[in-house]
Coordinates of C-alpha atoms in Angstrom, one line a residue:
Chain A
M1 CA 0.1 0.6 0.0
T2 CA 1.3 3.4 -1.1
A3 CA 1.3 6.9 1.4
P4 CA -0.4 8.6 0.4
T5 CA 0.9 12.2 0.7
T6 CA -1.3 14.7 -1.6
S7 CA -5.3 14.8 -1.6
E8 CA -4.9 14.3 -4.8
T9 CA -3.8 10.9 -4.1
A10 CA -6.7 7.4 -4.1
L11 CA -7.1 7.6 0.3
V12 CA -6.9 3.7 0.9
I13 CA -7.8 3.3 4.1
D14 CA -8.1 -0.8 5.2
A15 CA -10.9 -0.8 7.5
A16 CA -12.7 -3.9 7.1
P17 CA -15.3 -4.8 10.0
R18 CA -14.5 -7.2 11.8
S19 CA -16.6 -10.6 11.9
D20 CA -17.8 -11.4 15.4
A21 CA -15.5 -15.0 14.4
D22 CA -12.4 -13.1 14.5
L23 CA -12.8 -10.9 17.9
H24 CA -9.6 -11.2 19.4
P25 CA -10.6 -13.3 22.5
P26 CA -9.5 -11.0 25.9
R27 CA -5.9 -11.1 27.4
G28 CA -6.4 -11.3 30.9
V29 CA -6.2 -8.3 33.2
L30 CA -2.6 -9.0 33.6
H31 CA -2.2 -8.1 30.1
D32 CA -4.0 -4.6 30.7
T33 CA -2.9 -3.6 33.7
W34 CA 0.8 -4.0 32.0
V35 CA 0.1 -1.1 28.9
I36 CA -1.8 0.9 30.7
A37 CA 1.4 0.9 33.0
R38 CA 4.0 1.1 30.5
R39 CA 1.2 3.9 28.8
G40 CA 2.5 5.7 32.9
L41 CA 6.2 4.7 32.2
V42 CA 6.6 7.0 28.9
H43 CA 4.4 9.9 30.7
M44 CA 7.0 10.8 33.1
K45 CA 10.2 10.4 30.6
R46 CA 8.4 13.0 28.6
Q47 CA 7.3 15.0 31.1
P48 CA 10.8 16.6 32.4
E49 CA 10.3 17.6 35.9
Q50 CA 8.6 14.2 36.6
L51 CA 11.7 12.5 35.6
S52 CA 13.3 14.4 37.6
D53 CA 11.5 14.2 40.4
A54 CA 11.7 10.8 39.8
T55 CA 16.5 10.7 39.6
I56 CA 18.0 14.2 40.1
Q57 CA 16.0 15.8 43.7
P58 CA 16.4 12.3 44.8
I59 CA 20.3 12.4 44.1
M60 CA 20.1 15.6 45.6
F61 CA 18.5 15.7 48.2
V62 CA 21.2 12.7 49.3
V63 CA 24.0 14.6 48.8
M64 CA 22.5 17.9 50.2
F65 CA 21.7 16.3 52.7
A66 CA 24.2 14.6 53.6
Y67 CA 27.3 17.1 54.0
V68 CA 24.6 20.4 54.2
F69 CA 23.5 18.7 57.7
G70 CA 26.9 16.0 58.1
G71 CA 27.8 17.2 60.6
A72 CA 25.5 19.2 62.0
I73 CA 23.0 16.8 63.6
A74 CA 24.0 14.0 65.8
V75 CA 22.3 11.2 65.7
P76 CA 21.8 9.5 69.1
G77 CA 23.6 7.0 70.2
S78 CA 27.6 8.2 69.5
Q79 CA 29.3 11.5 71.9
N80 CA 30.1 13.6 68.5
A81 CA 28.0 14.5 65.8
S82 CA 29.7 12.5 63.3
A83 CA 29.2 12.8 59.4
Q84 CA 29.0 9.5 59.1
R85 CA 26.9 8.0 61.9
Y86 CA 24.1 11.3 60.6
R87 CA 24.6 9.9 56.1
E88 CA 24.4 6.4 57.7
F89 CA 20.9 7.7 60.0
L90 CA 19.8 9.7 56.5
M91 CA 18.9 7.4 54.1
G92 CA 16.1 4.9 56.4
G93 CA 13.9 9.1 56.7
I94 CA 15.0 9.7 52.6
I95 CA 13.9 7.0 51.6
A96 CA 10.7 6.6 53.4
Q97 CA 9.4 9.3 52.3
T98 CA 9.7 8.9 48.8
I99 CA 7.3 6.0 49.7
V100 CA 5.0 7.9 51.2
F101 CA 5.0 10.7 48.4
T102 CA 4.4 8.3 45.6
A103 CA -0.3 8.9 46.9
F104 CA 0.9 12.9 45.6
G105 CA 2.1 10.8 41.9
V106 CA -1.3 8.4 42.5
A107 CA -3.1 11.3 42.6
L108 CA -1.8 13.3 39.9
S109 CA -1.7 11.1 37.1
I110 CA -5.4 10.1 37.7
A111 CA -6.7 13.7 37.7
N112 CA -4.8 14.0 34.8
D113 CA -6.9 11.4 33.5
R114 CA -9.1 13.2 34.0
K115 CA -8.7 16.6 32.9
N116 CA -7.1 14.8 29.4
Q117 CA -10.3 13.0 28.9
A118 CA -8.1 9.5 28.5
V119 CA -10.7 7.7 31.5
D120 CA -13.5 8.0 28.3
R121 CA -11.6 6.4 25.7
F122 CA -10.3 3.9 28.1
R123 CA -14.0 3.2 28.6
S124 CA -14.4 3.3 25.3
L125 CA -12.2 0.0 25.1
P126 CA -12.7 -3.7 25.9
I127 CA -10.8 -3.8 29.6
A128 CA -10.7 -6.2 31.5
R129 CA -12.2 -4.7 35.1
G130 CA -9.7 -3.3 37.3
A131 CA -6.7 -3.0 34.9
V132 CA -7.0 1.0 34.8
L133 CA -6.6 1.8 38.4
G134 CA -3.8 -1.6 38.5
G135 CA -1.9 0.4 35.3
H136 CA -1.5 3.7 37.3
A137 CA -0.6 1.7 40.8
V138 CA 1.9 -0.5 39.0
A139 CA 3.4 2.5 37.4
N140 CA 3.9 4.6 40.7
I141 CA 4.8 1.2 41.5
I142 CA 7.4 1.5 39.4
K143 CA 8.5 5.4 39.3
A144 CA 9.0 5.0 43.5
L145 CA 11.5 2.2 42.4
L146 CA 13.7 4.3 40.1
P147 CA 14.2 6.8 43.2
I148 CA 15.2 4.5 45.8
V149 CA 17.1 2.6 43.7
L150 CA 19.2 6.1 42.6
M151 CA 19.4 6.3 46.3
S152 CA 20.3 3.3 46.7
I153 CA 23.2 3.7 45.1
T154 CA 24.5 7.1 45.9
G155 CA 23.7 6.4 49.6
Y156 CA 26.3 3.7 48.9
I157 CA 28.8 5.9 47.1
V158 CA 28.5 8.6 50.6
G159 CA 29.0 5.7 53.1
W160 CA 25.4 4.2 53.9
R161 CA 26.2 0.8 54.3
I162 CA 23.7 -2.2 54.7
R163 CA 24.4 -3.7 57.7
G164 CA 21.6 -6.4 58.7
S165 CA 20.9 -9.4 58.0
I166 CA 19.9 -10.5 54.1
V167 CA 16.1 -11.6 55.7
D168 CA 16.0 -7.9 57.8
T169 CA 16.9 -6.8 54.0
I170 CA 14.2 -8.5 52.3
G171 CA 12.5 -7.2 55.4
A172 CA 13.0 -4.1 54.6
Y173 CA 12.9 -3.5 51.2
G174 CA 9.5 -6.2 51.3
L175 CA 7.9 -2.9 53.7
M176 CA 8.8 -0.6 51.4
I177 CA 6.8 -2.2 49.1
G178 CA 3.9 -2.7 51.2
F179 CA 3.5 0.8 52.0
S180 CA 3.7 2.3 48.2
F181 CA 0.8 0.3 48.2
A182 CA -0.9 1.3 50.8
M183 CA 0.0 5.0 49.6
I184 CA -1.2 4.2 46.2
W185 CA -4.8 3.8 47.7
V186 CA -4.7 7.2 49.2
G187 CA -3.7 8.6 46.2
V188 CA -6.2 7.1 43.9
L189 CA -9.0 8.6 46.7
L190 CA -6.9 11.9 46.7
G191 CA -7.2 12.3 43.4
S192 CA -10.6 10.8 42.3
L193 CA -11.9 13.5 44.9
V194 CA -10.3 15.9 43.7
A195 CA -11.2 17.0 40.0
T196 CA -8.2 19.1 39.1
P197 CA -4.0 18.3 38.8
E198 CA -3.9 21.6 40.3
G199 CA -5.9 20.9 43.5
V200 CA -3.9 17.5 44.1
T201 CA -0.9 19.4 43.9
G202 CA -2.5 21.6 46.8
I203 CA -4.1 19.4 48.5
A204 CA -0.6 16.7 48.2
F205 CA 2.0 20.1 49.2
A206 CA -0.3 21.1 52.7
A207 CA -0.6 17.2 54.3
L208 CA 2.6 15.6 52.6
F209 CA 5.2 18.0 53.4
P210 CA 4.3 18.3 57.5
I211 CA 3.4 14.2 57.6
T212 CA 6.5 13.6 56.6
F213 CA 8.7 16.7 58.2
V214 CA 7.1 16.5 61.0
A215 CA 8.8 12.9 62.0
S216 CA 12.0 10.9 62.5
T217 CA 12.8 11.8 58.4
F218 CA 15.3 13.5 58.5
V219 CA 15.9 14.5 62.8
P220 CA 15.6 11.7 65.6
L221 CA 13.4 11.9 67.2
S222 CA 14.7 13.0 70.8
K223 CA 16.1 16.5 68.9
L224 CA 11.9 17.5 68.3
P225 CA 9.9 19.5 70.8
E226 CA 6.7 18.2 72.2
P227 CA 4.1 18.5 71.4
L228 CA 5.2 18.1 68.3
R229 CA 7.6 14.9 69.0
T230 CA 4.0 13.0 70.7
F231 CA 2.2 13.6 66.5
A232 CA 6.3 12.6 65.3
A233 CA 6.7 9.0 67.6
W234 CA 2.8 8.0 66.3
N235 CA 3.6 9.7 61.8
P236 CA 3.3 6.2 60.6
T237 CA 6.5 8.3 58.4
T238 CA 8.9 8.0 61.6
T239 CA 8.0 4.9 62.1
L240 CA 9.0 4.0 58.4
S241 CA 12.0 5.3 58.6
D242 CA 12.9 3.9 62.3
G243 CA 12.0 0.8 60.6
L244 CA 14.1 0.5 57.8
R245 CA 16.8 2.2 59.8
E246 CA 16.3 -1.2 62.2
L247 CA 15.9 -3.6 59.4
F248 CA 19.7 -2.3 57.2
G249 CA 21.1 -2.1 61.4
N250 CA 21.4 1.6 60.5
P251 CA 22.1 4.1 63.4
N252 CA 18.9 4.7 64.6
T253 CA 17.1 6.6 68.3
P254 CA 17.9 3.8 70.9
V255 CA 15.3 3.0 71.9
K256 CA 13.8 4.4 76.4
P257 CA 11.8 2.4 78.3
G258 CA 8.4 4.9 78.4
D259 CA 8.8 5.4 74.4
P260 CA 5.6 5.0 72.9
W261 CA 4.3 1.0 71.4
S262 CA 4.9 2.4 67.9
V263 CA 8.7 3.8 68.2
A264 CA 9.4 0.6 70.2
H265 CA 8.5 -1.5 67.3
P266 CA 8.4 0.2 64.6
V267 CA 8.2 -1.8 61.9
A268 CA 4.7 -4.1 63.1
Y269 CA 3.8 -0.7 63.9
T270 CA 3.8 0.7 60.3
W271 CA 2.7 -3.2 58.7
I272 CA -0.4 -1.8 60.6
W273 CA -1.4 1.2 58.9
V274 CA -0.1 -1.2 55.9
I275 CA -2.7 -3.4 56.9
G276 CA -4.7 -0.2 57.9
V277 CA -4.9 1.8 54.8
V278 CA -5.6 -0.6 52.4
A279 CA -8.6 -1.7 53.8
V280 CA -10.2 1.6 54.8
C281 CA -9.4 3.2 51.6
A282 CA -9.1 0.6 48.8
P283 CA -11.9 0.4 49.3
L284 CA -13.0 4.1 49.3
A285 CA -11.1 4.9 47.3
V286 CA -12.4 2.0 44.4
R287 CA -15.5 3.4 45.2
A288 CA -15.0 7.5 44.7
Y289 CA -12.6 6.3 41.3
Q290 CA -16.5 4.5 40.0
R291 CA -17.4 8.1 40.4
S292 CA -15.8 10.8 39.5
I293 CA -15.3 9.3 35.9
A294 CA -19.1 7.3 35.8
S295 CA -21.7 10.0 34.3
Chain B
M1 CA -22.4 -10.3 11.3
T2 CA -26.4 -11.0 11.0
N3 CA -28.4 -8.2 12.7
E4 CA -30.4 -6.2 10.2
H5 CA -29.3 -3.0 12.3
A6 CA -26.1 -2.6 13.7
I7 CA -28.2 0.6 15.7
E8 CA -31.8 0.0 18.0
A9 CA -31.9 2.1 20.3
F10 CA -35.6 3.0 21.7
G11 CA -37.1 5.5 24.1
L12 CA -33.9 6.9 25.3
V13 CA -33.8 9.2 28.2
K14 CA -31.2 10.4 30.5
R15 CA -31.9 12.7 32.6
Y16 CA -28.9 14.8 35.0
G17 CA -30.6 15.5 38.3
E18 CA -35.1 18.2 37.3
K19 CA -33.3 18.5 33.6
A20 CA -33.6 16.3 30.9
A21 CA -30.9 15.9 28.5
L22 CA -32.8 13.4 26.3
G23 CA -36.1 13.0 26.7
G24 CA -37.1 9.9 24.8
V25 CA -35.2 8.6 21.3
D26 CA -35.5 6.3 18.4
I27 CA -32.0 5.2 17.0
V28 CA -32.2 3.2 14.2
V29 CA -29.0 2.5 12.2
P30 CA -29.3 -0.1 9.3
T31 CA -26.3 -1.8 9.2
G32 CA -23.9 -0.8 6.8
T33 CA -25.4 2.4 6.6
V34 CA -24.1 6.3 7.7
T35 CA -26.6 7.6 10.8
A36 CA -26.0 12.0 11.1
V37 CA -27.2 13.0 14.5
L38 CA -27.9 16.7 13.2
G39 CA -28.2 19.2 15.9
P40 CA -27.1 22.5 17.7
N41 CA -25.0 22.7 20.9
G42 CA -27.3 21.0 23.9
A43 CA -29.2 19.0 22.5
G44 CA -28.4 16.1 23.4
K45 CA -26.2 14.7 20.7
T46 CA -23.5 13.4 22.8
T47 CA -25.3 12.9 25.4
A48 CA -27.5 10.2 22.8
V49 CA -23.2 8.7 21.6
R50 CA -22.3 8.5 25.4
I51 CA -24.7 6.1 25.9
L52 CA -24.6 4.2 22.6
S53 CA -21.8 3.8 23.5
T54 CA -21.2 2.5 26.5
L55 CA -20.5 5.6 28.1
S56 CA -23.2 7.1 30.0
V57 CA -26.3 4.2 31.8
P58 CA -29.4 5.4 29.7
T59 CA -32.4 7.2 33.2
E60 CA -34.5 4.9 30.8
G61 CA -35.0 3.0 27.6
T62 CA -32.6 0.4 25.4
A63 CA -29.9 0.7 23.4
T64 CA -28.4 -2.3 21.2
V65 CA -25.4 -2.6 19.5
A66 CA -23.5 -4.9 16.7
G67 CA -26.9 -7.0 18.6
F68 CA -25.5 -6.3 22.3
D69 CA -27.5 -3.8 25.2
V70 CA -25.4 -1.3 25.9
T71 CA -26.6 -1.6 29.8
T72 CA -26.0 -5.6 30.1
H73 CA -23.8 -6.5 27.8
P74 CA -20.8 -3.0 27.8
T75 CA -17.5 -5.5 27.0
E76 CA -19.0 -7.1 24.3
V77 CA -20.3 -4.3 22.7
R78 CA -17.4 -1.8 23.6
R79 CA -14.9 -5.3 21.7
R80 CA -17.3 -4.6 18.7
I81 CA -17.5 -0.9 18.5
G82 CA -14.6 2.3 17.7
L83 CA -15.3 5.7 19.5
A84 CA -14.4 9.4 18.4
A85 CA -15.5 11.4 21.6
Q86 CA -15.9 15.9 20.5
D87 CA -12.1 16.3 21.6
A88 CA -9.7 14.4 20.5
T89 CA -8.8 11.8 23.0
V90 CA -5.4 10.9 22.1
D91 CA -2.3 10.8 24.5
P92 CA -0.9 14.0 23.9
L93 CA 2.3 12.7 25.5
L94 CA 2.4 9.3 23.9
T95 CA 3.1 9.9 20.0
G96 CA 1.0 9.6 17.1
H97 CA 2.6 5.0 16.8
E98 CA 2.8 4.6 20.7
N99 CA -1.4 6.1 20.5
L100 CA -2.0 3.5 17.9
V101 CA 0.0 0.6 19.7
M102 CA -1.3 1.3 23.1
I103 CA -4.8 1.0 22.0
G104 CA -4.6 -1.1 20.0
E105 CA -3.0 -3.8 22.8
L106 CA -6.2 -2.6 24.9
H107 CA -8.6 -4.1 21.8
Q108 CA -6.7 -7.6 23.0
L109 CA -4.5 -7.5 19.5
P110 CA -1.0 -9.1 20.1
R111 CA 1.1 -6.1 20.4
K112 CA 2.9 -7.9 17.0
Q113 CA 0.5 -6.9 15.5
A114 CA -1.0 -3.7 17.1
K115 CA 2.1 -2.5 15.9
A116 CA 1.8 -3.7 12.2
R117 CA -1.4 -2.1 12.5
A118 CA -0.3 0.9 13.9
T119 CA 1.8 1.6 10.8
E120 CA -0.2 0.8 8.4
L121 CA -3.0 2.6 9.2
L122 CA -0.5 6.2 10.9
D123 CA 0.3 4.8 6.7
Q124 CA -3.1 5.0 5.0
F125 CA -3.5 8.4 6.9
A126 CA -1.1 10.5 6.0
L127 CA 0.3 9.9 9.5
S128 CA 3.7 8.2 8.9
D129 CA 5.5 11.6 8.7
A130 CA 4.2 12.6 12.5
S131 CA 4.7 8.9 13.3
S132 CA 7.6 9.3 15.8
K133 CA 6.4 12.9 16.9
V134 CA 4.5 13.1 20.2
A135 CA 0.5 13.6 20.1
S136 CA 0.5 17.5 21.4
A137 CA 3.1 18.4 18.7
F138 CA 0.4 18.1 16.3
S139 CA -1.9 20.1 14.5
G140 CA -5.7 20.6 15.6
G141 CA -6.3 18.0 11.7
M142 CA -3.3 16.5 12.3
R143 CA -5.0 15.4 16.2
R144 CA -7.8 15.2 14.9
R145 CA -7.0 12.4 11.9
L146 CA -5.2 9.7 14.7
D147 CA -8.1 9.9 16.2
L148 CA -9.9 8.9 14.2
A149 CA -7.2 5.9 13.4
A150 CA -6.8 4.8 16.5
T151 CA -11.0 4.1 16.3
L152 CA -10.1 1.8 13.3
V153 CA -7.1 -0.5 14.5
A154 CA -9.4 -3.5 15.7
R155 CA -11.7 -2.3 12.2
P156 CA -15.2 -2.1 14.5
Q157 CA -18.6 -3.1 12.9
V158 CA -20.1 0.5 14.5
L159 CA -18.2 3.7 14.1
F160 CA -19.0 6.4 16.6
L161 CA -17.9 10.7 15.6
D162 CA -19.0 12.7 17.9
E163 CA -18.6 16.2 15.6
P164 CA -15.8 15.0 14.1
T165 CA -15.1 18.2 12.2
T166 CA -16.3 20.5 14.7
G167 CA -12.8 23.6 15.5
L168 CA -11.6 22.4 11.9
D169 CA -10.3 24.9 9.0
P170 CA -12.1 24.2 6.4
R171 CA -8.9 22.5 4.7
A172 CA -8.8 20.4 7.1
R173 CA -12.6 19.7 7.6
N174 CA -12.4 19.0 4.3
D175 CA -9.7 16.7 4.4
L176 CA -11.3 15.2 7.1
W177 CA -14.6 14.1 4.6
E178 CA -12.1 12.6 1.9
V179 CA -11.5 9.9 4.7
L180 CA -14.1 9.3 6.0
E181 CA -15.5 9.5 2.1
T182 CA -13.1 6.6 2.1
L183 CA -14.4 4.2 5.6
L184 CA -18.3 4.3 4.4
G185 CA -17.4 1.5 1.5
E186 CA -15.9 -0.2 3.9
G187 CA -19.1 -2.2 5.3
V188 CA -18.7 -0.1 8.8
T189 CA -21.4 1.2 10.4
I190 CA -20.9 5.2 11.0
L191 CA -23.7 7.1 14.0
L192 CA -21.6 11.0 13.4
T193 CA -23.2 13.7 15.4
T194 CA -22.9 17.2 13.7
Q195 CA -23.7 20.4 13.3
Y196 CA -23.4 21.0 10.2
L197 CA -25.7 20.7 7.6
E198 CA -23.1 20.7 4.7
E199 CA -21.6 17.6 6.5
A200 CA -24.6 14.9 7.3
D201 CA -26.0 15.7 3.9
R202 CA -21.8 14.8 2.1
L203 CA -22.2 11.6 5.0
A204 CA -24.7 10.4 6.0
D205 CA -27.7 8.2 4.2
D206 CA -29.9 9.0 6.5
I207 CA -30.6 12.6 8.7
L208 CA -32.2 12.3 12.8
V209 CA -32.3 16.6 13.9
V210 CA -32.5 16.8 17.1
D211 CA -32.9 19.8 19.5
H212 CA -33.9 20.5 23.1
G213 CA -33.3 16.1 23.5
K214 CA -36.0 15.3 21.1
V215 CA -35.5 14.0 16.8
I216 CA -37.3 17.1 15.5
A217 CA -37.3 15.9 12.3
Q218 CA -36.0 13.3 9.8
G219 CA -35.0 11.6 6.8
D220 CA -32.9 12.0 3.5
A221 CA -31.3 14.9 3.0
R222 CA -34.0 16.3 -0.1
S223 CA -36.7 15.2 1.5
L224 CA -35.4 17.3 5.1
K225 CA -33.9 20.2 2.8
R226 CA -38.4 19.4 0.7
Q227 CA -39.2 20.4 4.5
V228 CA -37.8 24.0 4.5
G229 CA -38.3 24.0 1.3
G230 CA -35.2 23.4 -1.2
D231 CA -32.8 25.2 -1.8
N232 CA -32.5 29.5 -1.8
I233 CA -31.5 32.3 -4.9
G234 CA -29.4 35.0 -3.3
V235 CA -28.2 38.2 -5.4
T236 CA -26.5 41.2 -4.4
I237 CA -26.2 44.3 -6.6
S238 CA -23.6 47.3 -6.6
D239 CA -26.6 49.5 -7.0
S240 CA -28.7 49.7 -3.4
S241 CA -31.8 52.0 -5.2
R242 CA -32.1 49.0 -7.2
L243 CA -33.0 46.5 -4.9
D244 CA -36.7 46.5 -4.7
D245 CA -36.7 46.3 -8.4
V246 CA -34.4 43.2 -7.4
V247 CA -37.8 41.6 -4.9
E248 CA -39.8 42.3 -7.2
I249 CA -38.4 40.1 -9.9
L250 CA -37.5 37.4 -7.1
R251 CA -41.3 37.3 -5.7
R252 CA -42.4 37.3 -9.3
V253 CA -40.0 34.1 -10.6
T254 CA -40.4 32.5 -7.2
G255 CA -43.4 32.9 -6.2
A256 CA -42.2 33.2 -2.7
D257 CA -41.4 36.8 -0.4
P258 CA -37.2 36.8 0.2
I259 CA -35.7 38.2 2.2
V260 CA -33.7 41.9 2.5
D261 CA -31.2 42.8 3.7
R262 CA -30.6 46.5 2.4
P263 CA -26.7 46.7 4.2
A264 CA -25.9 44.3 2.3
R265 CA -27.3 45.1 -1.2
T266 CA -29.1 41.4 -0.7
A267 CA -33.1 39.6 -1.5
T268 CA -33.0 36.0 -0.7
A269 CA -35.5 33.7 -2.0
P270 CA -36.0 29.9 -1.4
T271 CA -36.8 28.2 -4.0
T272 CA -38.4 24.3 -5.4
G273 CA -37.0 24.8 -9.7
G274 CA -33.4 24.3 -8.9
V275 CA -30.9 25.6 -12.1
A276 CA -34.2 26.0 -14.1
G277 CA -35.7 29.3 -11.5
L278 CA -32.1 29.9 -11.1
A279 CA -32.2 31.0 -14.8
A280 CA -35.0 32.1 -15.1
V281 CA -33.6 35.1 -12.4
A282 CA -30.7 35.3 -13.8
N283 CA -32.3 35.8 -17.1
A284 CA -35.5 38.6 -15.1
L285 CA -32.7 39.7 -13.8
A286 CA -30.8 40.2 -17.7
E287 CA -33.8 41.9 -19.1
A288 CA -34.2 44.6 -16.2
D289 CA -30.5 45.2 -16.8
Q290 CA -29.5 45.0 -13.3
E291 CA -26.0 45.6 -11.9
V292 CA -25.7 42.3 -10.9
E293 CA -22.4 42.2 -8.2
D294 CA -23.6 37.6 -7.0
L295 CA -25.9 35.9 -8.0
S296 CA -26.0 32.2 -5.9
L297 CA -28.6 28.9 -5.4
R298 CA -27.1 27.9 -2.0
Q299 CA -28.2 25.0 0.3
P300 CA -31.0 25.8 3.0
T301 CA -27.9 27.0 6.4
L302 CA -28.9 24.9 9.1
D303 CA -30.5 28.1 10.9
E304 CA -33.1 27.9 8.0
V305 CA -34.1 23.9 8.7
F306 CA -34.0 24.7 12.3
L307 CA -36.6 28.1 11.6
T308 CA -38.2 26.4 9.3
L309 CA -38.8 23.0 12.2
T310 CA -39.0 25.0 15.2
G311 CA -40.4 27.9 14.1
L312 CA -36.9 29.2 16.5
P313 CA -34.0 31.0 15.0
L314 CA -31.2 28.1 16.1
D315 CA -28.7 30.0 19.1
G316 CA -25.1 30.7 18.7
D317 CA -24.2 28.7 16.1
D318 CA -21.8 31.0 15.4
D319 CA -19.6 30.3 18.2
P320 CA -17.5 28.7 17.9
E321 CA -17.2 27.4 21.6
P322 CA -19.8 25.2 23.2
T323 CA -23.0 27.3 25.1
P324 CA -24.0 24.8 27.2
R325 CA -27.5 25.0 27.4
T326 CA -28.0 21.6 29.0
P327 CA -26.7 19.8 31.5
E328 CA -24.6 17.5 29.3
E329 CA -22.6 20.0 28.4
V330 CA -22.2 21.2 32.2
T331 CA -20.6 17.8 33.0
R332 CA -18.8 17.1 30.2

């Protein structure tokens, strides 16, 4: 077939309808989910600000915090402020912050889909149930894991080491994925309830910054004044950061008698949050999403 | 496919709260034919397309597309249809090729087949050069062509085109019409909505005129034009003081009361006589030694069709931006 380049050339468009007998059988929810996830990854590649969020920014954060605050913040357990100890302390927190922000990425991609009417296009296609949300989830987990890998490499260069056992290390990565999964539902809920990408950005920054900063993300809990300390002690970002530090065998705030249960058992407490958030947010999020796309 | 009618809808009602966007519409489209739904903004055209393409559930009524009920078997319907929504919904961050491959894969084509079909369609739609360009860099006409190509990836039995040429310049519109005309012989059933009588006339076998959620007239272009009194003869002269003579001539030849536009030095009258009527007017003008700037025989405009069918002028027809008139526009 030749390409018609001018309107004088007779157009040939092969659009003979496919008969019922020739229809392609459904290829399943995993296939459809992956097709939509790939689109999310291409989106990241094509948007400079998203690409920098996932690559340059995490590297910058590690380097900046490690060298700017490294000498100033004493991590409990040692007498003096040691930059090396702070850098090891920092990694658990910075990874936790990235994972919490997964919710923002999901919410933004869902709001953008509605803005660009991609939702209607998808709904007119024979896609397996749940594949659109599944695709957003998979793409955003990958978007969260990419910076974690880059930060791990950067962290290694500036002196961070995994000192825990293999089982604990697997537990640490399992906790990261579990928490990302929970954040996806928070993101779906937020993206479905807030109509515009701009609104999502506003709410995410108003809510996510306090949650990730009033925590042991960048400074040990003992350095925080009351009442911020009490909030931070029960903040899952704190226990995710501390849980990762514990599992990686990195410096951490030593647990004292009388500390809240959450601080004494960060890994268990974080998993309770993961299960709680998924149990509550997932059904609400699916319902909110269905309502947001229906008309 | 053995269905006699690719689309059968009866008594479609869609209410948003108190307001009815569709107030009981029947649409029957024989397999392999083209039906145009013609009407102004907010008439309920998009609502009808959204129901038939499974995006929206009717408040009342039933609809069958390609042999399956749209409310009880939406997936079966989706396997057999293509939808080009009013605002081209191609993904702005994907390239032309990536867009078509994704749609193909979501239509359950194996990846290799989806890629081959994407390349083939880009070629046939003269978009090969834009194959690796992101869609946000496309012109409006290219985006519409890509959107149309996307609907054809899975070779649908039924195609829905919601205002395929709205917002395009005349040249791009003409290009798209040529593309659509090549589809007509392929055996696809097409339902298209439009605000242009010319478009419906050129592409459709059958036309439904809708307004305020109801079908107010139905038929092919010729029968609709008969209802509005055929073509119009327009005369523009250079000397405005002699306009009354022209009005007299038009009244004598056509037997109808001409409409006079004095600032434009133009008089217009409906005729059923076609070219013969035009010739008679031309002769009479020549005998009267009138200096004619423009003499034309033209189809009635949608405005005139509406004026005749509803007794009310069509509002907002000059406005390229949608003017909300019903909740359909508000909720979109």
